[in-house]
Each structure stands twice: as C-alpha cells, then as structure tokens.
C-alpha cells in the first residue's frame, strides 16, 4: 500500500477511484492469497508460506485501516517514561478547578519558629548538663505563677535576657516563653512553658534552675496544676498596683495544699511611681497591705505554713520592664558596698529595712519607735521608705527629668557612670530607664537566685513530699525510698504530667520529672496510664523506647543523652499511649510491682477548676468524622482540663473551664490537629443534682432475683463539707490514693469542723462518684441488734455496694448529671448466704436503684454553676463595662 495515498490517520487522500477500481482493490489481496495456496506444494510449503505471509501482514499493519475506537493516537506512558512509571486516570471534573494539580506541601505551624541556637547562652550547656543537674543539691524546680498580666512572662524575659547574649528593645514585650502563635496574637499565655537556665547567686555560686512559666488566666488553671506537680517551689508574681486578685488567691491555696515552698515577687513597682504617682509612704502601705492579704490567705489554708515577709527573705521587689529586681539583702549589700562606714552585715541590715524600724540620725542607730523630730526637721520615715523607696523615686526622677550632662553627674555620684557612653544618655525615656536601673542594681538575677536557693527545697526533699502525696503504692517500698533520697542508682520512675506538641503537631513531647533512677536515650520503658492497676497488668500499659531527651528552653531545646533523678526533661517517643499523664518505669521484671502516681484529673477536680462550658461538635462533611475524632484525641492530650466524651446518641461533647479555654481548643481542632471545618453547638453549662432535705421515708430495693434487699435514706451534707471533700481530705478512704491525709486526720476534721459523731466517722465507707475527691458520702448506719443485717456478709459485699453508690452519684436521676452534696446512710442490708445469688450483677444495680430512690424522696434540686470575675477599670470607663454586662446575666456588686 502506497503511503502517499493515506494520511497519518489511515484515511485515503489519493485521486478519486472508480467503482471498478474500488472492487478490484477489495478483492485483490484475497485472490492473491488463494493463488499462492493453490500453487503451493505439500504441507510444509504451505506452513512456510503462511508464516511468511503473517510476517508480511505484521509489517503491513502499520498502514492498515483501523477503526477510531481501536486506534492508539498517542503513545502510552510506559512507552515514553518507562515501565516503572505509574499512570493515574481520573474521571473528568473529579478535581475542582480551584485546586491545583500539584499543590504545595502544607507545613503545620503552631509555635513560633525555633532553631537549634537562636541565641547564645552565657553559660555552658555541657557544664549545666554534666555538672549541676546531676547533683540534686545544686538544682531547683520552680513554677512561675500569678494572676493575668501580673508580669510572669516579663520576668521570664528578663531572666532569658540576663542569661543569654541578646538585647531586646525596651519599647516592646518579647514574651519569649509564649511560643504559640495564638499566644502572641492574643497577648496572653495559654500553655505552660518549661525553661532550664543557669543562674548565679549573690555569692557567685552557680545553680541549675528548671522554671515553668504558667498562664495567669483562670481558664487555664489546669496548666498551673500540671506544673506544680513537677516542682518543689513556686514563684507567685503579684502586681504592686492591683494586689491580690481572685487568680492569686486560688494559686496561693493550691500551692499550700501541694506543700510547695512559696516565694513572692512584687512586680511592676514602677506603676506606683510612674502611673499612679503616689508618694513613697503610700507606696509602702500599699505593698504592706498586699503582703498582709497574702498571709491571711495562707494562714486560712494552713496555719502551719510559713509567713511571707521581706525581712524573712521570701519576698522581693521587681520591675522586669525596667530590668531590675532586688531583695532586702541585695539592697543592703549595695549600701554596704558603696559606704564603708556601715557596721552591719547584709543580713543584719536587711532585717531592719522592713516594718516598724526607724533610723535615728542623731545616734546613728535603728530603733523601733519613731524618734522625736528636731527643730525645722521632718520626722524620719520608716526605714523601707527612707532607704529604699525614696532613693528609687529619686533615681526615676533624675533619669526622666534632667539633661544628659546633669544625669551623667548624678551617675558619677552613684559610681555607675562607667557603664554609659555619651550616646546612651540621649536614648528615649524607657530604654534609658532600663539602662540606668539595671546598671544601678547590677547582677539582679543573683538576688532572685539566692532567694530561691535559700527558700525552695531541693529535689531530694521535694521528691519525698511528692512520693507521700501522689504515689499510690506502699509507702515503705524500695522505690519510695529511692524517690525520697532522689537516688540516681534506684529504679527508674518518671512522673509525666503534660504533653507538648512538637513542630509537626503529629507527635508530642512528654514533660516529666525523673523521681528516681536515670533515663538514657534508647532505653526501653513501660508507660503506665492513669487507670493502670498492678493486679491487672494488661490494661493501660505499653512498652516504648525513649527516642530522644531534651532540656527545654522555651523556644529551643538542648538534646542530652542521659538524665538523672531530680531533673525536668522532655521525652520523645513515649507519647503514643499517654492520655493526659503517665508514669514511666523500666521495662524489666523488677518493675512489674510498681504503682502509678495519682491521676491529675482528680487533682483538677479538687476545687481548682471545673468544666462549666459544654459544646457539641461534628464535622461539616460527615466523611471527615475519623479526622475529627483523631483531632479530638490529640486536643484531649494537650489540654489537661479538657473533658471529652461520646454520648449514647453518638454526639461528641467537649467540656472546659471557660469560654476562652474552649475557644483555644476549637482553634487547635480546626487549624492544627484535624484541619477540617466543624460545626459547633451553642454553649451550655452542666448542672449538679443535690438534695435539700432528709428522705421522707425509708427506701429499699430488691435485687433482680429477690434474694437481696438494701434500705437507704438520703440527706444533704453539712455546709462546706462537699468543698473540703473536693480538696482531697478523704484520700485515705481509697486503697490506691497514696498516703495523703491519714484516716486519723480525716476523722478529726469531720468531728471538729462538721460535728460528726464517733460512730458516723468510723463507719464512713466511701465517697463518690470519684473515689478520691467525690463530694458525696456513703455511711454504714446499721445498728447491731436492731435489724436482720449480717455484718460479715455486709463487709464481704462492701465493694459492690460502694460501686453501685458511685454509679448513682455519677449519673443522677433528674437529668443524668453528677450528684453533689449527698449523704446516704445504709439502714439495713439483707444479703443471701449463697454467693451465686449475691454476686456483683445482683448487688451493684440494687445499690444504684436504692440510692436513686432515696435521692428522689429527699427534695431533689438542680444546681447551676456561677462564674465569678473581678473587673478593675477607671471611673470614666464604667459605662462601657455596664453596657457589656447588660449583654449577659450578671449579678454585680460594687
């Protein structure tokens, strides 16, 4: 066939053909084939002819006419790119036009960008890792807490600036420990951030400090509780102008109940000087009143707690914005260094710089009564006003109100002019104040370090406290002894209280404290969850490998190979099976008997924070439900105070302490963890069910087999007892609650504070629904000889009855909400002798039904939560506040 007569598609393009030519062209190949067959010889020749013809036909196929549906217009992908290429064929319009064919890789970004070394520390990480942190006596674990906007993060910025080769502008707040992007946008701390630094005391001795910057908003008190669990002391930062706020009071009470050593930092003292411009004497009384309020709160929580006072060395004063902090001892050392005529030591002089001490200039001594003024001379002020506040006020006024030449002369008289150049004296007011005051106070962080070293317990002492408070195993075991001694050679026990998302937001870093032993990279460990029980080793435990260890420093971290008892460390590779907290132990046979630390969720319910906001969520596209469930699981990991559950109807419910908390959770769910659009229901509040009177009649319930019978009555708890139970005074009732408060101490509280008789105190069986911090009581009130109750059978089946009671108080009869403030008394219990008819399947539902019956006959009520807030505003802004309050149901008190 002539190729010139056909185009590339096989269509004939030659000259027109007549009918005879077309017929001849159609029959000619067939006739030729027949002729060849007829002329051929035997069978072999026929076969050879057919083979030759097939080969010729294969060559001619390139010019054959092929139907359009059978023709291959373009080469296959395999022919062009090779056989290893995978071809994907999609239907038309399966991909939206707005979506690119090859989209850019999406990188999750939750934190401010971190690098391995964004700044150079002035200390050696190797010296800190290999030297100080290996010695518990040279280490302190401290949480930095306080109310919202009282200066906690600014204090951390000042410490970072003092320990790193970096100088930040005084005109803006860096907020180095606010590592999340939404923290920077909102201007508040949302997550607790750990920080490990090396600080030197006033004597020049170096110590390693593990600090944790915590949020100040009341919605995020769960982060404060998680941080306090790891620390031995707490720095409570209080604004000098605002004083003690509602958040400060909660933190103080929590710190006292956790048996933490408390150090007070009166921050933002510059506000008294520059903002409200009150005289030094008034500033002294303002600070004194704040300290008095602190001591009242501490004393009402625990009469045995130490008193806070500057002369005792546990209160210091600061202005992180202007770069200074001092304690009385540090200020006294400044006087001694600049005046050789002072005959006091810094310790003796510091005790005379606070309180009712006056300086008698005529006799050059300190007296406790105001000296009589001489003629034309004002009476002397208190020593704190005369020797600290008045010089501080003058230093501010000199810096802000004089020309550079006059200021330089003043600085020369203070012997700090060598720190300044001529250009420095022409700076704006705020950076100039920071430069002058930081130069005057010198090594300011030394005063804070000295105070922490002297007032905060070492990890050895603090580890013993935490083992007594939280460890749920026997108090005389080998591991408890190792924790009390902070023994690096003991069995490995690590307390995990918090999970921090890594940069990819796909995995988490576990923040924990090594209670005993040593952990190294690559070690095999067992991860024991919050519901682990040594009697059932299969549940809530898994094996893991420690992939990496890090010392945290807010926006960056330092990798280490091994850590020892007493350290706060970030663990990588152990987060897959951790819910909110966990206990890490060595993966060997010796650790099979180890117990866990008391779950933090019970501590959060101890009057600290409650879930008062509830929302339901669902994906906008039902097909994305698995992604939403996985995102909720990750949100539940990183927020200690978040409660997540799936209702019987399939509804996914989130509960948290407040609106801001819930807004942050939903932001992370949408933008970070699930990355989907979700629908959120209107927020609502959970209720509690309670009773207001004693049951009007005795209530009984029979088991399904009619062989067992329980008789209960219900009545309200004494006023205030539910709050005390939520504080954890009944730990001793639970077999795995740790030592906590002993049963003798519990009996004394019930007898002395709430008027219980000895019989009721002795027969208190349990509390519920939580066995450690539940606000309801179950009492055995069966009197011997007055009923047909068999005491031995009742004691044998005590666990089943308690479980039924706790089940009933977990889901009340009115609207399936928890019960609060209920006291149930067992009046009679008729239990079958045969074990097969008094099993748990018979007694637990019976105890639940009789509890609900007694509840309904005791005038049941619903309790609605209330939200308490303090609002401080200038008088000219009151109208705006009232307008905002009208939008809500608010009961205001001026």
Short mmCIF file of N, CA, C and O in Angstrom, two decimals, residues 414-479:
data_model
loop_
_atom_site.label_atom_id
_atom_site.label_comp_id
_atom_site.label_asym_id
_atom_site.label_seq_id
_atom_site.Cartn_x
_atom_site.Cartn_y
_atom_site.Cartn_z
N UNK A 414 26.85 58.00 91.83
CA UNK A 414 26.42 56.64 92.18
C UNK A 414 27.45 55.60 91.76
O UNK A 414 27.22 54.39 91.96
N UNK A 415 28.54 56.04 91.14
CA UNK A 415 29.65 55.17 90.73
C UNK A 415 29.23 54.15 89.65
O UNK A 415 29.69 53.02 89.62
N UNK A 416 28.33 54.59 88.77
CA UNK A 416 27.92 53.70 87.68
C UNK A 416 28.07 54.41 86.33
O UNK A 416 27.57 53.93 85.32
N UNK A 417 28.76 55.54 86.29
CA UNK A 417 28.91 56.28 85.04
C UNK A 417 29.77 55.52 84.03
O UNK A 417 29.70 55.79 82.83
N UNK A 418 30.60 54.60 84.50
CA UNK A 418 31.46 53.86 83.58
C UNK A 418 30.67 52.96 82.64
O UNK A 418 31.20 52.53 81.60
N UNK A 419 29.42 52.66 82.96
CA UNK A 419 28.61 51.79 82.13
C UNK A 419 27.97 52.52 80.95
O UNK A 419 27.30 51.90 80.13
N UNK A 420 28.16 53.84 80.86
CA UNK A 420 27.43 54.63 79.88
C UNK A 420 28.39 55.32 78.92
O UNK A 420 29.51 55.72 79.30
N UNK A 421 27.94 55.47 77.70
CA UNK A 421 28.59 56.31 76.71
C UNK A 421 27.71 57.55 76.48
O UNK A 421 26.56 57.59 76.90
N UNK A 422 28.26 58.51 75.76
CA UNK A 422 27.52 59.75 75.57
C UNK A 422 26.24 59.53 74.77
O UNK A 422 25.22 60.19 75.01
N UNK A 423 26.26 58.59 73.84
CA UNK A 423 25.05 58.32 73.04
C UNK A 423 23.97 57.66 73.89
O UNK A 423 22.77 57.83 73.61
N UNK A 424 24.36 56.90 74.93
CA UNK A 424 23.37 56.24 75.77
C UNK A 424 22.52 57.24 76.53
O UNK A 424 21.34 56.99 76.80
N UNK A 425 23.10 58.39 76.87
CA UNK A 425 22.36 59.38 77.64
C UNK A 425 21.30 60.11 76.82
O UNK A 425 20.48 60.84 77.38
N UNK A 426 21.32 59.91 75.50
CA UNK A 426 20.35 60.57 74.62
C UNK A 426 19.23 59.62 74.18
O UNK A 426 18.47 59.96 73.27
N UNK A 427 19.13 58.45 74.81
CA UNK A 427 18.08 57.50 74.45
C UNK A 427 16.72 57.99 74.90
O UNK A 427 16.61 58.95 75.68
N UNK A 428 15.68 57.32 74.40
CA UNK A 428 14.34 57.62 74.86
C UNK A 428 14.20 57.24 76.33
O UNK A 428 15.05 56.56 76.91
N UNK A 429 13.07 57.63 76.91
CA UNK A 429 12.92 57.50 78.36
C UNK A 429 12.93 56.04 78.79
O UNK A 429 13.66 55.66 79.72
N UNK A 430 12.15 55.19 78.12
CA UNK A 430 12.03 53.80 78.58
C UNK A 430 13.35 53.04 78.46
O UNK A 430 13.78 52.42 79.44
N UNK A 431 14.04 53.04 77.32
CA UNK A 431 15.34 52.35 77.29
C UNK A 431 16.38 52.97 78.21
O UNK A 431 17.24 52.27 78.75
N UNK A 432 16.31 54.30 78.41
CA UNK A 432 17.26 54.94 79.31
C UNK A 432 17.00 54.51 80.75
O UNK A 432 17.94 54.24 81.51
N UNK A 433 15.72 54.44 81.16
CA UNK A 433 15.40 53.95 82.49
C UNK A 433 15.90 52.52 82.69
O UNK A 433 16.47 52.19 83.75
N UNK A 434 15.70 51.69 81.70
CA UNK A 434 16.15 50.30 81.82
C UNK A 434 17.66 50.22 81.95
O UNK A 434 18.19 49.44 82.75
N UNK A 435 18.36 51.04 81.20
CA UNK A 435 19.82 51.01 81.25
C UNK A 435 20.34 51.53 82.58
O UNK A 435 21.25 50.95 83.19
N UNK A 436 19.76 52.63 83.08
CA UNK A 436 20.24 53.22 84.33
C UNK A 436 19.94 52.30 85.52
O UNK A 436 20.82 52.03 86.35
N UNK A 437 18.73 51.80 85.61
CA UNK A 437 18.35 51.00 86.76
C UNK A 437 19.03 49.64 86.76
O UNK A 437 19.44 49.14 87.82
N UNK A 438 19.19 49.02 85.59
CA UNK A 438 19.90 47.74 85.56
C UNK A 438 21.37 47.92 85.92
O UNK A 438 21.98 47.03 86.53
N UNK A 439 21.93 49.07 85.58
CA UNK A 439 23.32 49.33 85.96
C UNK A 439 23.44 49.59 87.45
O UNK A 439 24.41 49.18 88.10
N UNK A 440 22.43 50.26 88.03
CA UNK A 440 22.49 50.54 89.47
C UNK A 440 22.37 49.27 90.30
O UNK A 440 23.11 49.07 91.26
N UNK A 441 21.43 48.40 89.94
CA UNK A 441 21.23 47.18 90.72
C UNK A 441 22.22 46.08 90.35
O UNK A 441 22.33 45.10 91.08
N UNK A 442 22.90 46.22 89.23
CA UNK A 442 23.94 45.25 88.89
C UNK A 442 23.38 43.89 88.58
O UNK A 442 22.44 43.73 87.81
N UNK A 443 23.97 42.87 89.19
CA UNK A 443 23.60 41.47 88.93
C UNK A 443 22.28 41.17 89.63
O UNK A 443 22.24 40.56 90.70
N UNK A 444 21.17 41.61 88.98
CA UNK A 444 19.87 41.49 89.63
C UNK A 444 19.42 40.06 89.79
O UNK A 444 18.79 39.71 90.79
N UNK A 445 19.70 39.19 88.82
CA UNK A 445 19.24 37.81 88.92
C UNK A 445 19.88 37.07 90.08
O UNK A 445 19.36 36.05 90.53
N UNK A 446 21.00 37.59 90.58
CA UNK A 446 21.63 36.96 91.73
C UNK A 446 20.75 37.03 92.97
O UNK A 446 20.73 36.10 93.79
N UNK A 447 20.01 38.13 93.15
CA UNK A 447 19.11 38.22 94.29
C UNK A 447 17.98 37.20 94.20
O UNK A 447 17.61 36.57 95.20
N UNK A 448 17.42 37.02 93.00
CA UNK A 448 16.38 36.01 92.83
C UNK A 448 16.93 34.61 93.03
O UNK A 448 16.30 33.76 93.69
N UNK A 449 18.12 34.35 92.49
CA UNK A 449 18.72 33.03 92.65
C UNK A 449 19.01 32.72 94.11
O UNK A 449 18.76 31.61 94.59
N UNK A 450 19.54 33.70 94.84
CA UNK A 450 19.83 33.48 96.26
C UNK A 450 18.56 33.20 97.05
O UNK A 450 18.54 32.34 97.94
N UNK A 451 17.48 33.92 96.72
CA UNK A 451 16.23 33.70 97.42
C UNK A 451 15.68 32.31 97.12
O UNK A 451 15.20 31.61 98.03
N UNK A 452 15.74 31.86 95.87
CA UNK A 452 15.24 30.53 95.52
C UNK A 452 16.08 29.43 96.16
O UNK A 452 15.54 28.43 96.64
N UNK A 453 17.37 29.61 96.17
CA UNK A 453 18.24 28.60 96.78
C UNK A 453 17.98 28.49 98.28
O UNK A 453 17.96 27.40 98.86
N UNK A 454 17.74 29.63 98.92
CA UNK A 454 17.54 29.60 100.36
C UNK A 454 16.15 29.18 100.81
O UNK A 454 16.00 28.65 101.92
N UNK A 455 15.14 29.40 99.97
CA UNK A 455 13.76 29.18 100.41
C UNK A 455 13.06 28.00 99.74
O UNK A 455 12.03 27.55 100.24
N UNK A 456 13.55 27.52 98.62
CA UNK A 456 12.91 26.41 97.90
C UNK A 456 13.67 25.13 98.18
O UNK A 456 14.91 25.10 98.17
N UNK A 457 12.93 24.07 98.44
CA UNK A 457 13.54 22.78 98.79
C UNK A 457 14.28 22.19 97.59
O UNK A 457 13.95 22.44 96.43
N UNK A 458 15.27 21.38 97.89
CA UNK A 458 16.00 20.65 96.85
C UNK A 458 15.13 19.51 96.32
O UNK A 458 14.14 19.12 96.95
N UNK A 459 15.46 18.95 95.16
CA UNK A 459 14.69 17.80 94.65
C UNK A 459 14.67 16.60 95.59
O UNK A 459 13.74 15.80 95.54
N UNK A 460 15.66 16.48 96.46
CA UNK A 460 15.65 15.38 97.42
C UNK A 460 14.51 15.53 98.42
O UNK A 460 13.74 14.59 98.67
N UNK A 461 14.37 16.74 98.98
CA UNK A 461 13.28 16.98 99.92
C UNK A 461 11.94 17.01 99.19
O UNK A 461 10.95 16.43 99.65
N UNK A 462 11.90 17.70 98.05
CA UNK A 462 10.65 17.77 97.31
C UNK A 462 10.19 16.44 96.77
O UNK A 462 8.99 16.16 96.69
N UNK A 463 11.12 15.57 96.38
CA UNK A 463 10.75 14.25 95.89
C UNK A 463 10.09 13.41 96.96
O UNK A 463 9.15 12.65 96.68
N UNK A 464 10.55 13.56 98.21
CA UNK A 464 9.90 12.85 99.31
C UNK A 464 8.47 13.32 99.52
O UNK A 464 7.58 12.51 99.80
N UNK A 465 8.24 14.62 99.40
CA UNK A 465 6.88 15.14 99.55
C UNK A 465 5.96 14.59 98.46
O UNK A 465 4.83 14.18 98.73
N UNK A 466 6.45 14.57 97.23
CA UNK A 466 5.60 14.12 96.13
C UNK A 466 5.35 12.62 96.20
O UNK A 466 4.27 12.15 95.83
N UNK A 467 6.33 11.86 96.67
CA UNK A 467 6.10 10.43 96.85
C UNK A 467 5.02 10.18 97.90
O UNK A 467 4.19 9.28 97.76
N UNK A 468 5.01 11.00 98.96
CA UNK A 468 4.00 10.84 100.00
C UNK A 468 2.62 11.29 99.53
O UNK A 468 1.61 10.72 99.91
N UNK A 469 2.58 12.32 98.69
CA UNK A 469 1.31 12.87 98.25
C UNK A 469 0.67 12.07 97.13
O UNK A 469 -0.55 11.84 97.13
N UNK A 470 1.47 11.67 96.15
CA UNK A 470 0.91 11.20 94.89
C UNK A 470 1.13 9.72 94.61
O UNK A 470 0.37 9.14 93.82
N UNK A 471 2.17 9.11 95.17
CA UNK A 471 2.44 7.72 94.80
C UNK A 471 1.39 6.82 95.43
O UNK A 471 1.10 6.91 96.63
N UNK A 472 0.81 5.93 94.64
CA UNK A 472 -0.32 5.12 95.07
C UNK A 472 0.10 3.74 95.56
O UNK A 472 -0.75 2.91 95.84
N UNK A 473 1.38 3.50 95.64
CA UNK A 473 1.87 2.23 96.14
C UNK A 473 2.19 2.27 97.61
O UNK A 473 1.98 3.29 98.30
N UNK A 474 2.71 1.21 98.15
CA UNK A 474 3.08 1.18 99.58
C UNK A 474 4.14 2.22 99.90
O UNK A 474 5.09 2.42 99.13
N UNK A 475 4.00 2.85 101.03
CA UNK A 475 4.93 3.92 101.41
C UNK A 475 6.27 3.40 101.90
O UNK A 475 7.21 4.18 102.04
N UNK A 476 6.38 2.09 102.17
CA UNK A 476 7.65 1.53 102.65
C UNK A 476 8.37 0.72 101.58
O UNK A 476 9.26 -0.07 101.90
N UNK A 477 8.00 0.90 100.31
CA UNK A 477 8.61 0.11 99.24
C UNK A 477 9.98 0.68 98.87
O UNK A 477 10.35 1.79 99.27
N UNK A 478 10.71 -0.10 98.08
CA UNK A 478 12.07 0.30 97.70
C UNK A 478 12.05 1.53 96.81
O UNK A 478 12.92 2.41 96.93
N UNK A 479 11.07 1.61 95.91
CA UNK A 479 11.04 2.76 95.00
C UNK A 479 10.69 4.05 95.73
O UNK A 479 11.18 5.13 95.37
#
